[in-house]
Coordinates of C-alpha atoms in Angstrom, one line a residue:
Chain A
M1 CA 4.6 43.8 11.0
G2 CA 1.3 42.5 9.5
D3 CA 2.8 39.2 8.5
K4 CA 4.3 38.3 11.8
L5 CA 2.6 35.8 14.0
Y6 CA 1.8 36.8 17.6
G7 CA 0.6 34.8 20.5
G8 CA -1.7 36.0 23.3
I9 CA -2.9 34.5 26.5
E10 CA -5.8 35.9 28.5
A11 CA -4.9 34.2 31.8
G12 CA -8.0 34.1 34.0
G13 CA -8.6 32.5 37.3
T14 CA -11.2 30.1 35.7
K15 CA -9.8 29.7 32.2
F16 CA -6.9 30.6 30.0
V17 CA -7.7 31.8 26.5
C18 CA -4.9 31.3 24.1
A19 CA -4.9 32.9 20.7
A20 CA -2.6 33.5 17.7
G21 CA -2.7 35.7 14.7
S22 CA -1.1 38.7 13.0
G23 CA -2.7 41.2 15.5
P24 CA -5.7 42.0 17.6
D25 CA -7.9 42.3 14.6
D26 CA -6.7 39.1 13.0
I27 CA -7.1 36.3 15.5
R28 CA -6.7 33.1 13.6
H29 CA -6.5 30.4 16.3
T30 CA -8.0 30.2 19.8
L31 CA -8.2 27.7 22.5
N32 CA -9.8 27.8 26.0
I33 CA -8.0 25.9 28.7
P34 CA -9.4 25.4 32.2
T35 CA -7.1 27.0 34.9
T36 CA -5.7 24.1 36.9
A37 CA -2.2 23.9 38.4
P38 CA 0.3 26.3 36.8
E39 CA 2.5 23.6 35.2
E40 CA -0.4 21.8 33.7
T41 CA -2.0 25.0 32.5
F42 CA 1.2 26.3 31.0
A43 CA 1.9 22.9 29.3
A44 CA -1.6 23.0 27.6
C45 CA -0.8 26.6 26.4
R46 CA 2.5 25.5 25.0
A47 CA 0.8 22.6 23.2
F48 CA -1.5 25.1 21.6
F49 CA 1.3 27.4 20.5
D50 CA 3.5 24.5 19.3
R51 CA 0.6 23.3 17.1
V52 CA 0.1 26.8 15.7
I53 CA 3.8 27.3 15.0
D54 CA 3.8 23.9 13.2
E55 CA 1.0 25.2 10.9
E56 CA 2.0 28.9 10.5
G57 CA 5.7 29.1 11.2
P58 CA 7.6 30.9 14.0
M59 CA 5.9 33.1 16.6
A60 CA 7.4 36.6 16.9
G61 CA 6.3 37.5 20.4
L62 CA 3.9 36.6 23.2
G63 CA 1.5 38.8 25.2
I64 CA -0.1 37.8 28.5
A65 CA -2.9 39.6 30.2
A66 CA -3.0 37.8 33.6
F67 CA -5.1 37.7 36.7
G68 CA -3.5 39.6 39.6
P69 CA -1.5 40.1 41.5
V70 CA 1.3 39.6 39.0
N71 CA 4.6 41.6 38.6
V72 CA 4.3 43.8 35.5
D73 CA 7.5 45.8 36.0
A74 CA 9.9 44.7 33.2
A75 CA 12.8 46.2 35.2
S76 CA 12.1 43.9 38.2
A77 CA 13.8 40.5 38.8
Q78 CA 10.2 39.3 39.7
Y79 CA 8.8 40.3 36.3
G80 CA 6.0 38.0 35.2
I81 CA 5.8 36.2 38.5
V82 CA 2.4 35.7 40.2
G83 CA 2.0 37.3 43.6
R84 CA 0.1 36.4 46.7
T85 CA -3.1 35.1 45.2
P86 CA -5.3 32.8 47.2
K87 CA -5.4 30.5 44.1
P88 CA -3.6 27.3 45.2
G89 CA -0.2 26.6 43.6
W90 CA -0.1 30.0 41.7
P91 CA 1.9 32.3 44.0
G92 CA 5.4 32.3 42.6
A93 CA 4.5 30.8 39.2
S94 CA 6.5 32.5 36.4
Y95 CA 5.0 33.3 33.0
L96 CA 8.4 34.3 31.6
Q97 CA 9.9 31.0 32.6
A98 CA 7.0 29.0 31.3
F99 CA 7.3 30.4 27.8
S100 CA 11.1 31.1 27.7
G101 CA 11.5 28.1 25.4
Y102 CA 10.2 30.1 22.4
G103 CA 13.0 32.6 22.7
V104 CA 10.7 35.5 21.8
P105 CA 9.9 38.7 23.6
V106 CA 7.1 38.3 26.2
K107 CA 5.1 41.1 27.7
V108 CA 3.0 40.6 30.9
S109 CA 0.3 42.9 32.0
S110 CA -2.8 42.6 34.1
D111 CA -6.1 41.2 32.8
V112 CA -8.0 44.5 32.9
S113 CA -5.0 46.3 31.4
G114 CA -5.2 43.9 28.5
A115 CA -8.9 44.4 28.1
A116 CA -8.3 48.2 28.2
L117 CA -5.7 47.9 25.5
G118 CA -8.0 45.7 23.4
E119 CA -10.8 48.2 23.6
Y120 CA -8.5 51.1 22.9
L121 CA -7.1 49.5 19.7
A122 CA -10.5 48.3 18.5
Q123 CA -12.2 51.7 19.0
V124 CA -11.5 53.0 15.5
R125 CA -13.0 49.8 14.0
V126 CA -15.9 48.8 16.3
G127 CA -15.2 49.6 19.9
A128 CA -16.8 51.7 22.5
G129 CA -14.1 54.3 22.8
Q130 CA -14.2 55.8 19.3
G131 CA -11.5 58.3 18.9
A132 CA -10.5 58.4 22.6
R133 CA -6.9 59.1 23.3
S134 CA -7.3 57.5 26.7
L135 CA -9.7 55.2 28.4
A136 CA -10.3 53.1 31.5
Y137 CA -11.7 49.6 31.4
V138 CA -13.5 48.4 34.5
T139 CA -14.6 44.9 35.2
V140 CA -17.2 44.1 37.8
G141 CA -17.5 40.4 38.3
T142 CA -15.9 37.9 40.7
G143 CA -13.6 40.8 41.4
I144 CA -13.4 44.5 40.7
G145 CA -10.5 46.0 38.8
A146 CA -9.7 48.7 36.3
G147 CA -7.0 49.2 33.7
L148 CA -6.0 52.3 31.8
V149 CA -4.6 53.0 28.4
A150 CA -3.4 56.3 27.0
E151 CA -1.9 56.9 23.6
G152 CA -1.9 53.1 23.0
K153 CA 0.1 52.3 26.1
V154 CA -1.0 50.5 29.3
L155 CA -0.5 52.8 32.3
Q156 CA 1.1 51.3 35.4
G157 CA 3.4 52.2 38.2
T158 CA 5.7 49.9 40.2
S159 CA 2.7 47.5 39.9
H160 CA -0.6 47.2 38.0
Y161 CA -3.3 49.3 39.6
E162 CA -5.7 47.9 42.2
F163 CA -8.8 50.1 42.0
G164 CA -11.0 47.4 43.4
H165 CA -9.4 47.7 46.8
I166 CA -10.1 51.4 47.4
Y167 CA -12.5 52.1 50.3
P168 CA -15.6 54.0 49.2
P169 CA -17.9 55.8 51.6
R170 CA -20.6 53.5 52.9
H171 CA -24.1 53.6 51.4
A172 CA -26.5 54.6 54.2
D173 CA -28.8 51.7 53.5
D174 CA -26.2 49.0 53.1
P175 CA -26.5 46.3 55.7
F176 CA -23.4 44.4 54.5
A177 CA -20.0 44.5 56.2
G178 CA -18.0 43.6 53.1
R179 CA -16.2 40.4 52.3
C180 CA -12.7 41.3 51.1
P181 CA -10.3 39.1 53.1
Y182 CA -7.7 41.9 53.1
H183 CA -9.9 45.0 53.5
G184 CA -13.4 44.1 54.3
A185 CA -15.4 47.0 53.0
C186 CA -13.4 48.0 49.9
L187 CA -15.1 48.3 46.5
E188 CA -14.5 44.6 45.7
G189 CA -15.6 43.6 49.2
L190 CA -18.8 45.5 48.8
A191 CA -19.8 45.5 45.1
S192 CA -18.3 42.4 43.4
G193 CA -20.6 39.6 42.3
P194 CA -19.9 37.5 45.3
A195 CA -20.6 40.5 47.6
I196 CA -24.0 40.9 46.0
M197 CA -24.7 37.1 46.5
D198 CA -23.5 37.2 50.1
R199 CA -25.6 40.3 50.9
W200 CA -28.9 39.4 49.2
G201 CA -28.7 35.6 48.4
K202 CA -29.3 36.5 44.8
S203 CA -27.6 38.1 41.8
L204 CA -28.6 41.6 40.9
S205 CA -30.4 40.4 37.8
E206 CA -32.6 38.1 40.0
L207 CA -33.7 41.0 42.3
P208 CA -36.7 43.1 41.3
D209 CA -35.9 46.4 39.6
D210 CA -37.1 48.5 42.5
H211 CA -34.9 46.6 45.0
V212 CA -32.5 48.9 46.9
A213 CA -29.7 46.5 45.8
H214 CA -29.5 48.2 42.5
E215 CA -29.0 51.7 44.0
I216 CA -26.5 50.4 46.4
E217 CA -24.5 48.7 43.6
A218 CA -24.7 51.8 41.4
F219 CA -23.6 54.0 44.4
Y220 CA -20.3 52.0 44.8
L221 CA -19.6 51.8 41.1
A222 CA -20.3 55.5 40.7
H223 CA -17.7 56.2 43.4
L224 CA -15.3 54.1 41.4
A225 CA -16.1 56.2 38.3
V226 CA -15.4 59.3 40.4
V227 CA -12.0 57.9 41.6
I228 CA -11.0 57.0 38.0
T229 CA -12.0 60.4 36.8
L230 CA -10.3 62.4 39.5
T231 CA -7.1 60.3 39.5
H232 CA -6.6 59.8 35.8
M233 CA -9.0 62.0 33.8
P234 CA -9.5 59.6 30.9
E235 CA -11.6 60.4 27.9
K236 CA -14.0 57.6 28.7
I237 CA -14.7 54.7 31.1
I238 CA -15.8 51.3 29.9
Y239 CA -17.8 49.2 32.4
G240 CA -17.6 45.4 31.6
G241 CA -17.9 42.1 33.5
G242 CA -20.7 39.9 34.5
V243 CA -22.4 42.2 37.0
M244 CA -22.6 45.0 34.4
K245 CA -25.0 42.8 32.3
T246 CA -27.7 43.6 34.9
P247 CA -30.3 45.6 32.9
G248 CA -30.4 49.2 33.8
L249 CA -27.3 49.2 36.0
I250 CA -25.1 51.2 33.7
D251 CA -27.7 54.0 33.6
R252 CA -27.9 54.0 37.4
V253 CA -24.1 54.3 37.5
R254 CA -24.2 57.2 35.1
R255 CA -26.8 59.1 37.0
K256 CA -25.1 58.6 40.4
T257 CA -21.7 59.6 38.8
V258 CA -23.2 62.9 37.6
E259 CA -24.5 63.6 41.0
L260 CA -21.3 62.8 42.8
L261 CA -18.9 64.6 40.4
N262 CA -21.2 67.6 40.3
A263 CA -19.6 68.7 37.0
Y264 CA -16.4 69.6 39.0
A265 CA -13.8 68.4 36.5
D266 CA -13.8 70.0 33.1
G267 CA -13.7 67.7 30.1
P268 CA -15.5 64.5 29.2
S269 CA -16.8 63.7 32.6
A270 CA -18.7 67.0 32.6
G271 CA -20.2 66.2 29.2
D272 CA -22.6 63.6 27.9
M273 CA -22.5 60.7 30.5
D274 CA -23.8 58.3 27.8
V275 CA -20.6 58.9 25.9
Y276 CA -18.3 59.0 29.0
I277 CA -19.5 55.7 30.7
V278 CA -20.1 53.0 28.1
P279 CA -20.3 49.2 27.8
P280 CA -17.5 47.3 26.1
G281 CA -17.3 47.5 22.3
L282 CA -15.8 44.0 22.3
P283 CA -17.6 42.3 25.1
D284 CA -16.0 38.9 24.7
V285 CA -12.7 39.4 23.0
S286 CA -11.2 42.6 24.4
G287 CA -8.9 40.7 26.8
I288 CA -7.4 38.3 24.2
A289 CA -7.2 41.1 21.6
G290 CA -5.3 43.1 24.1
A291 CA -3.0 40.2 24.8
L292 CA -2.1 40.0 21.1
A293 CA -1.5 43.7 21.1
L294 CA 0.9 43.3 24.1
A295 CA 2.8 40.7 22.0
R296 CA 3.2 43.2 19.2
Q297 CA 4.4 45.8 21.7
A298 CA 6.9 43.3 23.1
V299 CA 8.4 42.8 19.7
E300 CA 8.4 46.5 18.9
N301 CA 10.1 47.3 22.2
A302 CA 12.7 44.6 21.6
G303 CA 13.4 45.6 18.0
Chain B
M1 CA 20.8 73.9 27.4
G2 CA 22.5 75.0 30.6
D3 CA 23.2 78.5 29.3
K4 CA 19.6 79.3 28.3
L5 CA 17.5 81.5 30.5
Y6 CA 14.2 80.1 31.6
G7 CA 11.3 81.8 33.4
G8 CA 9.0 80.2 35.9
I9 CA 5.8 81.2 37.7
E10 CA 4.3 79.4 40.7
A11 CA 0.9 80.9 40.4
G12 CA -0.9 80.5 43.7
G13 CA -4.2 81.9 45.0
T14 CA -2.4 84.2 47.5
K15 CA 0.8 85.0 45.7
F16 CA 2.6 84.5 42.5
V17 CA 6.3 83.5 42.7
C18 CA 8.3 84.5 39.6
A19 CA 11.7 83.2 39.0
A20 CA 14.3 83.0 36.3
G21 CA 17.5 81.0 35.8
S22 CA 19.2 78.3 33.8
G23 CA 17.1 75.6 35.4
P24 CA 15.5 74.3 38.6
D25 CA 18.9 74.1 40.4
D26 CA 20.1 77.6 39.3
I27 CA 17.4 80.1 40.2
R28 CA 19.0 83.5 39.8
H29 CA 16.1 85.9 40.2
T30 CA 12.9 85.7 42.2
L31 CA 10.0 88.0 43.0
N32 CA 6.8 87.4 45.0
I33 CA 3.7 89.2 43.8
P34 CA 0.4 89.3 45.6
T35 CA -2.4 87.7 43.6
T36 CA -4.9 90.4 42.7
A37 CA -6.8 90.8 39.5
P38 CA -5.4 88.8 36.6
E39 CA -4.3 91.7 34.5
E40 CA -2.6 93.4 37.3
T41 CA -0.9 90.3 38.5
F42 CA 0.2 89.3 35.0
A43 CA 1.5 92.9 34.4
A44 CA 3.7 92.6 37.5
C45 CA 5.0 89.2 36.3
R46 CA 5.9 90.7 32.9
A47 CA 7.6 93.7 34.6
F48 CA 9.8 91.1 36.5
F49 CA 10.6 89.1 33.3
D50 CA 11.3 92.3 31.3
R51 CA 13.8 93.4 33.9
V52 CA 15.5 90.0 34.0
I53 CA 15.7 89.9 30.2
D54 CA 17.2 93.4 30.2
E55 CA 19.9 92.1 32.5
E56 CA 20.5 88.6 31.2
G57 CA 19.3 88.5 27.6
P58 CA 16.5 86.7 26.0
M59 CA 14.3 84.1 27.8
A60 CA 14.0 80.7 26.0
G61 CA 10.8 79.5 27.6
L62 CA 8.3 79.9 30.4
G63 CA 6.8 77.3 32.8
I64 CA 3.7 78.0 34.9
A65 CA 2.6 75.9 37.8
A66 CA -0.9 77.3 38.4
F67 CA -3.7 77.0 41.0
G68 CA -6.6 75.0 39.6
P69 CA -8.7 74.5 37.8
V70 CA -6.7 75.4 34.8
N71 CA -6.7 73.7 31.3
V72 CA -3.4 71.8 31.0
D73 CA -4.2 70.0 27.7
A74 CA -1.8 71.5 25.1
A75 CA -4.1 70.1 22.3
S76 CA -7.1 72.0 23.6
A77 CA -8.2 75.4 22.4
Q78 CA -8.7 76.3 26.1
Y79 CA -5.0 75.5 27.0
G80 CA -3.7 77.7 29.7
I81 CA -7.1 79.2 30.6
V82 CA -8.3 79.3 34.2
G83 CA -11.5 77.3 34.9
R84 CA -14.4 77.9 37.3
T85 CA -12.5 79.0 40.4
P86 CA -14.4 81.0 43.0
K87 CA -11.5 83.5 42.9
P88 CA -13.1 86.8 41.5
G89 CA -12.0 87.8 38.0
W90 CA -9.9 84.6 37.4
P91 CA -12.3 82.3 35.5
G92 CA -11.4 82.7 31.8
A93 CA -8.0 84.3 32.5
S94 CA -5.4 83.1 30.0
Y95 CA -1.8 82.5 30.9
L96 CA -0.8 81.9 27.3
Q97 CA -2.3 85.2 26.2
A98 CA -0.7 87.0 29.1
F99 CA 2.8 85.9 28.2
S100 CA 2.4 85.5 24.4
G101 CA 4.4 88.7 23.9
Y102 CA 7.7 86.9 24.7
G103 CA 7.2 84.7 21.7
V104 CA 8.6 81.7 23.5
P105 CA 7.2 78.2 24.3
V106 CA 5.0 78.3 27.4
K107 CA 4.0 75.2 29.4
V108 CA 1.2 75.2 31.9
S109 CA 0.6 72.6 34.6
S110 CA -1.1 72.5 37.9
D111 CA 0.6 73.8 41.1
V112 CA 0.9 70.3 42.7
S113 CA 2.2 68.9 39.4
G114 CA 4.9 71.5 39.4
A115 CA 5.8 70.8 43.0
A116 CA 5.9 67.1 42.1
L117 CA 8.3 67.8 39.2
G118 CA 10.5 70.0 41.3
E119 CA 10.8 67.3 44.0
Y120 CA 11.4 64.7 41.3
L121 CA 14.2 66.6 39.7
A122 CA 15.8 67.6 43.0
Q123 CA 15.8 64.1 44.4
V124 CA 19.2 63.2 43.1
R125 CA 20.7 66.3 44.7
V126 CA 18.9 66.9 47.9
G127 CA 15.2 65.9 47.7
A128 CA 13.0 63.4 49.5
G129 CA 12.5 61.0 46.6
Q130 CA 16.1 59.9 46.0
G131 CA 16.3 57.6 43.1
A132 CA 12.5 57.2 42.6
R133 CA 11.4 56.8 39.1
S134 CA 8.0 58.0 40.0
L135 CA 6.5 60.0 42.9
A136 CA 3.3 61.7 44.1
Y137 CA 3.3 65.2 45.7
V138 CA 0.4 65.9 48.0
T139 CA -0.4 69.3 49.5
V140 CA -2.6 69.6 52.5
G141 CA -3.3 73.3 53.2
T142 CA -6.1 75.6 52.1
G143 CA -7.0 72.9 49.7
I144 CA -5.9 69.3 49.1
G145 CA -4.4 68.1 45.8
A146 CA -1.8 65.7 44.4
G147 CA 0.4 65.7 41.4
L148 CA 2.3 62.8 39.9
V149 CA 5.6 62.6 38.0
A150 CA 7.0 59.5 36.3
E151 CA 10.3 59.3 34.4
G152 CA 10.5 63.1 34.6
K153 CA 7.1 63.8 33.1
V154 CA 4.0 65.2 34.8
L155 CA 1.1 62.8 34.5
Q156 CA -2.2 64.1 33.4
G157 CA -5.2 63.1 31.4
T158 CA -7.7 65.4 29.7
S159 CA -7.2 67.6 32.8
H160 CA -4.9 67.8 35.8
Y161 CA -5.9 65.4 38.5
E162 CA -8.2 66.3 41.4
F163 CA -7.4 63.9 44.2
G164 CA -8.8 66.3 46.8
H165 CA -12.3 65.8 45.6
I166 CA -12.5 62.1 46.1
Y167 CA -15.0 61.0 48.8
P168 CA -13.4 59.0 51.5
P169 CA -15.2 56.8 54.0
R170 CA -16.3 58.8 57.0
H171 CA -14.4 58.5 60.3
A172 CA -16.8 57.1 62.9
D173 CA -16.0 59.9 65.4
D174 CA -16.1 62.8 62.9
P175 CA -18.8 65.3 63.8
F176 CA -18.2 67.5 60.8
A177 CA -20.4 67.5 57.7
G178 CA -17.7 68.7 55.3
R179 CA -17.3 72.1 53.7
C180 CA -16.6 71.6 50.0
P181 CA -19.0 73.8 48.1
Y182 CA -19.1 71.2 45.3
H183 CA -19.0 67.9 47.2
G184 CA -19.5 68.5 50.9
A185 CA -17.6 65.6 52.5
C186 CA -14.8 65.0 49.9
L187 CA -11.2 64.9 51.2
E188 CA -10.8 68.7 50.8
G189 CA -14.1 69.3 52.4
L190 CA -13.1 67.1 55.4
A191 CA -9.4 67.4 55.8
S192 CA -8.1 70.8 54.5
G193 CA -6.9 73.5 56.8
P194 CA -10.2 75.4 56.7
A195 CA -12.1 72.2 57.4
I196 CA -10.0 71.6 60.5
M197 CA -10.6 75.2 61.6
D198 CA -14.4 74.9 60.9
R199 CA -14.6 71.7 62.9
W200 CA -12.6 72.5 65.9
G201 CA -12.1 76.3 65.9
K202 CA -8.4 75.7 66.0
S203 CA -5.6 74.5 63.8
L204 CA -4.3 71.0 64.4
S205 CA -1.1 72.3 65.9
E206 CA -3.1 74.2 68.5
L207 CA -5.0 71.1 69.6
P208 CA -3.5 68.8 72.3
D209 CA -1.6 65.8 71.0
D210 CA -4.2 63.4 72.3
H211 CA -7.2 65.2 70.7
V212 CA -9.1 63.0 68.4
A213 CA -8.7 65.6 65.6
H214 CA -5.2 64.2 64.9
E215 CA -6.5 60.7 64.3
I216 CA -9.4 61.9 62.2
E217 CA -7.0 64.0 60.0
A218 CA -4.6 61.0 59.7
F219 CA -7.5 58.7 58.8
Y220 CA -8.5 60.9 55.8
L221 CA -4.9 61.5 54.7
A222 CA -4.2 57.8 54.9
H223 CA -7.2 57.1 52.7
L224 CA -5.7 59.6 50.2
A225 CA -2.4 57.6 50.4
V226 CA -4.3 54.4 49.7
V227 CA -6.0 56.0 46.7
I228 CA -2.7 57.3 45.3
T229 CA -1.1 53.9 45.8
L230 CA -3.8 51.8 44.3
T231 CA -4.5 54.2 41.3
H232 CA -0.9 55.0 40.4
M233 CA 1.5 52.8 42.3
P234 CA 4.3 55.4 42.6
E235 CA 7.6 54.8 44.3
K236 CA 6.9 57.3 47.0
I237 CA 4.5 59.9 48.2
I238 CA 5.6 63.3 49.5
Y239 CA 3.2 65.0 51.9
G240 CA 3.6 68.8 52.0
G241 CA 1.5 71.9 52.7
G242 CA 0.8 73.8 55.9
V243 CA -1.3 71.2 57.7
M244 CA 1.5 68.6 57.3
K245 CA 3.8 70.8 59.5
T246 CA 1.7 69.6 62.5
P247 CA 4.2 67.6 64.7
G248 CA 3.6 63.9 64.5
L249 CA 1.0 64.0 61.7
I250 CA 3.1 62.3 59.1
D251 CA 3.8 59.4 61.4
R252 CA 0.0 59.0 62.1
V253 CA -0.6 59.0 58.4
R254 CA 2.0 56.3 57.9
R255 CA 0.6 54.1 60.6
K256 CA -3.0 54.4 59.3
T257 CA -1.9 53.8 55.7
V258 CA -0.1 50.5 56.8
E259 CA -3.3 49.4 58.5
L260 CA -5.6 50.3 55.5
L261 CA -3.4 48.9 52.8
N262 CA -2.7 45.7 54.8
A263 CA 0.3 45.1 52.6
Y264 CA -2.0 44.3 49.7
A265 CA 0.0 45.8 46.9
D266 CA 3.5 44.5 46.2
G267 CA 6.3 47.1 46.0
P268 CA 7.2 50.2 47.9
S269 CA 3.9 50.6 49.7
A270 CA 4.4 47.2 51.4
G271 CA 8.0 48.2 52.4
D272 CA 9.3 50.7 54.8
M273 CA 6.6 53.3 55.3
D274 CA 9.2 55.9 56.4
V275 CA 10.7 55.7 52.9
Y276 CA 7.3 55.5 51.1
I277 CA 5.6 58.5 52.8
V278 CA 8.0 61.4 53.3
P279 CA 8.1 65.1 53.8
P280 CA 9.2 67.4 51.0
G281 CA 12.9 67.6 50.2
L282 CA 12.5 71.2 49.0
P283 CA 9.8 72.5 51.4
D284 CA 9.7 76.0 50.1
V285 CA 11.0 75.9 46.5
S286 CA 9.6 72.7 44.9
G287 CA 6.9 74.6 43.1
I288 CA 9.0 77.3 41.5
A289 CA 11.8 74.8 40.7
G290 CA 9.1 72.7 39.0
A291 CA 7.9 75.7 37.0
L292 CA 11.5 76.3 35.7
A293 CA 11.7 72.6 34.8
L294 CA 8.4 73.0 32.9
A295 CA 9.9 75.9 31.0
R296 CA 12.8 73.7 29.9
Q297 CA 10.4 70.9 28.9
A298 CA 8.4 73.5 26.8
V299 CA 11.6 74.4 25.0
E300 CA 12.7 70.8 24.5
N301 CA 9.2 69.8 23.1
A302 CA 9.2 72.8 20.8
G303 CA 12.7 72.2 19.5

């Protein structure tokens, strides 16, 4: 397995990261591609993989960790097809069709699921989830989402999960109505980076440390931790994404989570919160590492 | 496999249902036992199984679908031990120890997980989840809980799930503070049978059809459907339990769920809500059928 060449794509709304290597811990080639129209973006990805194949020989499989919504049900006729995103041109775009020319197994998952898988597999080496049999990866940035991995497998149902669109209770001091075009005051509508900008005119890092914005943000993100805990009981939760770079935010989230859970569930969430809620171990490469791991799983499942 | 004898216990806070048979669709003996002190209750269960074994020959395995919290992690030293329940005498009680004398594999799961498994396995024959690869079973009664089954397996993490203790947004017309001793206004604190009694002095069925209580209850239970959908994406959700016997309630829950989800997630939750949110197919026996199925899984896993 170690000698095979795998391809991975972390397909984001702003950029696509392409990579190739023998696995998530051996990434030998990478390229960032701006996300434009699907055909143009896919063509740039193929040019990258074609060049890598010229240098290294054939590619065994391809893994794609894609922005949502995207169909991730391999049993569906819509597998690998982008759903109703507001991103122009992308609804209906097909990852499987775009890369069918390589004749190799392709596995499509969501971006946060890929990041969760990358963190999971890296944990033994360097990651934040050392020894965990299961973990959740949360991103708080332009959007809010969470992916889960248990025993090395991405968890999903008929679709990838959509934790960001759950409605939390409202913080009593929150003046903002929420900005999700579908749900208004869901988690993403209230606590994403754009929601913070809309509400305060500044990012969280630009607001003074004693500004109520910090407590409001921590309140919503702690409710997300409560939901993840009570609906999946993972061994740990990794909080990543741009908003989580705000100094002190993760500690506020930990404190509020302790208060809200009130030690109700046995297990890791009732233990040391500094071990349960953690920053990413691979802050920049968890997504693409996960995509390569998906490629390896695609080959294993096909073999 | 069909000729083996399995034992099952649906271990509730009010009564224990014991059963034995060759599987969930062949229950040949049952006994209801009032839930008293653990040792007394366990002894009555053993007397039942002893009598069945005398008649039918040896028992191959035992499945227990137990009221929570109970440790369901077979890798834990605390497996099968009851957690911090307010029920006097029960914290620390061990199901594994109580039934170790039979020398057979024992599998312990939560009550709602057992019901979910019973419904899942029955769906092909008579149940509500026909053909579903995954489903959630919700109970709304003295407490609120949900269990999930996918591909014939109960889903769990480090512990069984605790959907009932998630905090929903507050309904604007709800005058009630919530009654959960741990969380106040969590789903169980706001929408369980006792919460309805505390709030209105009557059960939902006793209140007129145009009383706001119905909409408030449906609001909270629809938020639970949203959480289940977005965190697990099952093929369907079964709503059972005493409160769900209120005429018209399931239709109100369906309507509010449609409104809250706003067709965001692709798949079953965006389709026919009468197929997605359904009453139990086995209203009275899903739990004990699931317990027998757990017994069979215990034997298969051990074999």
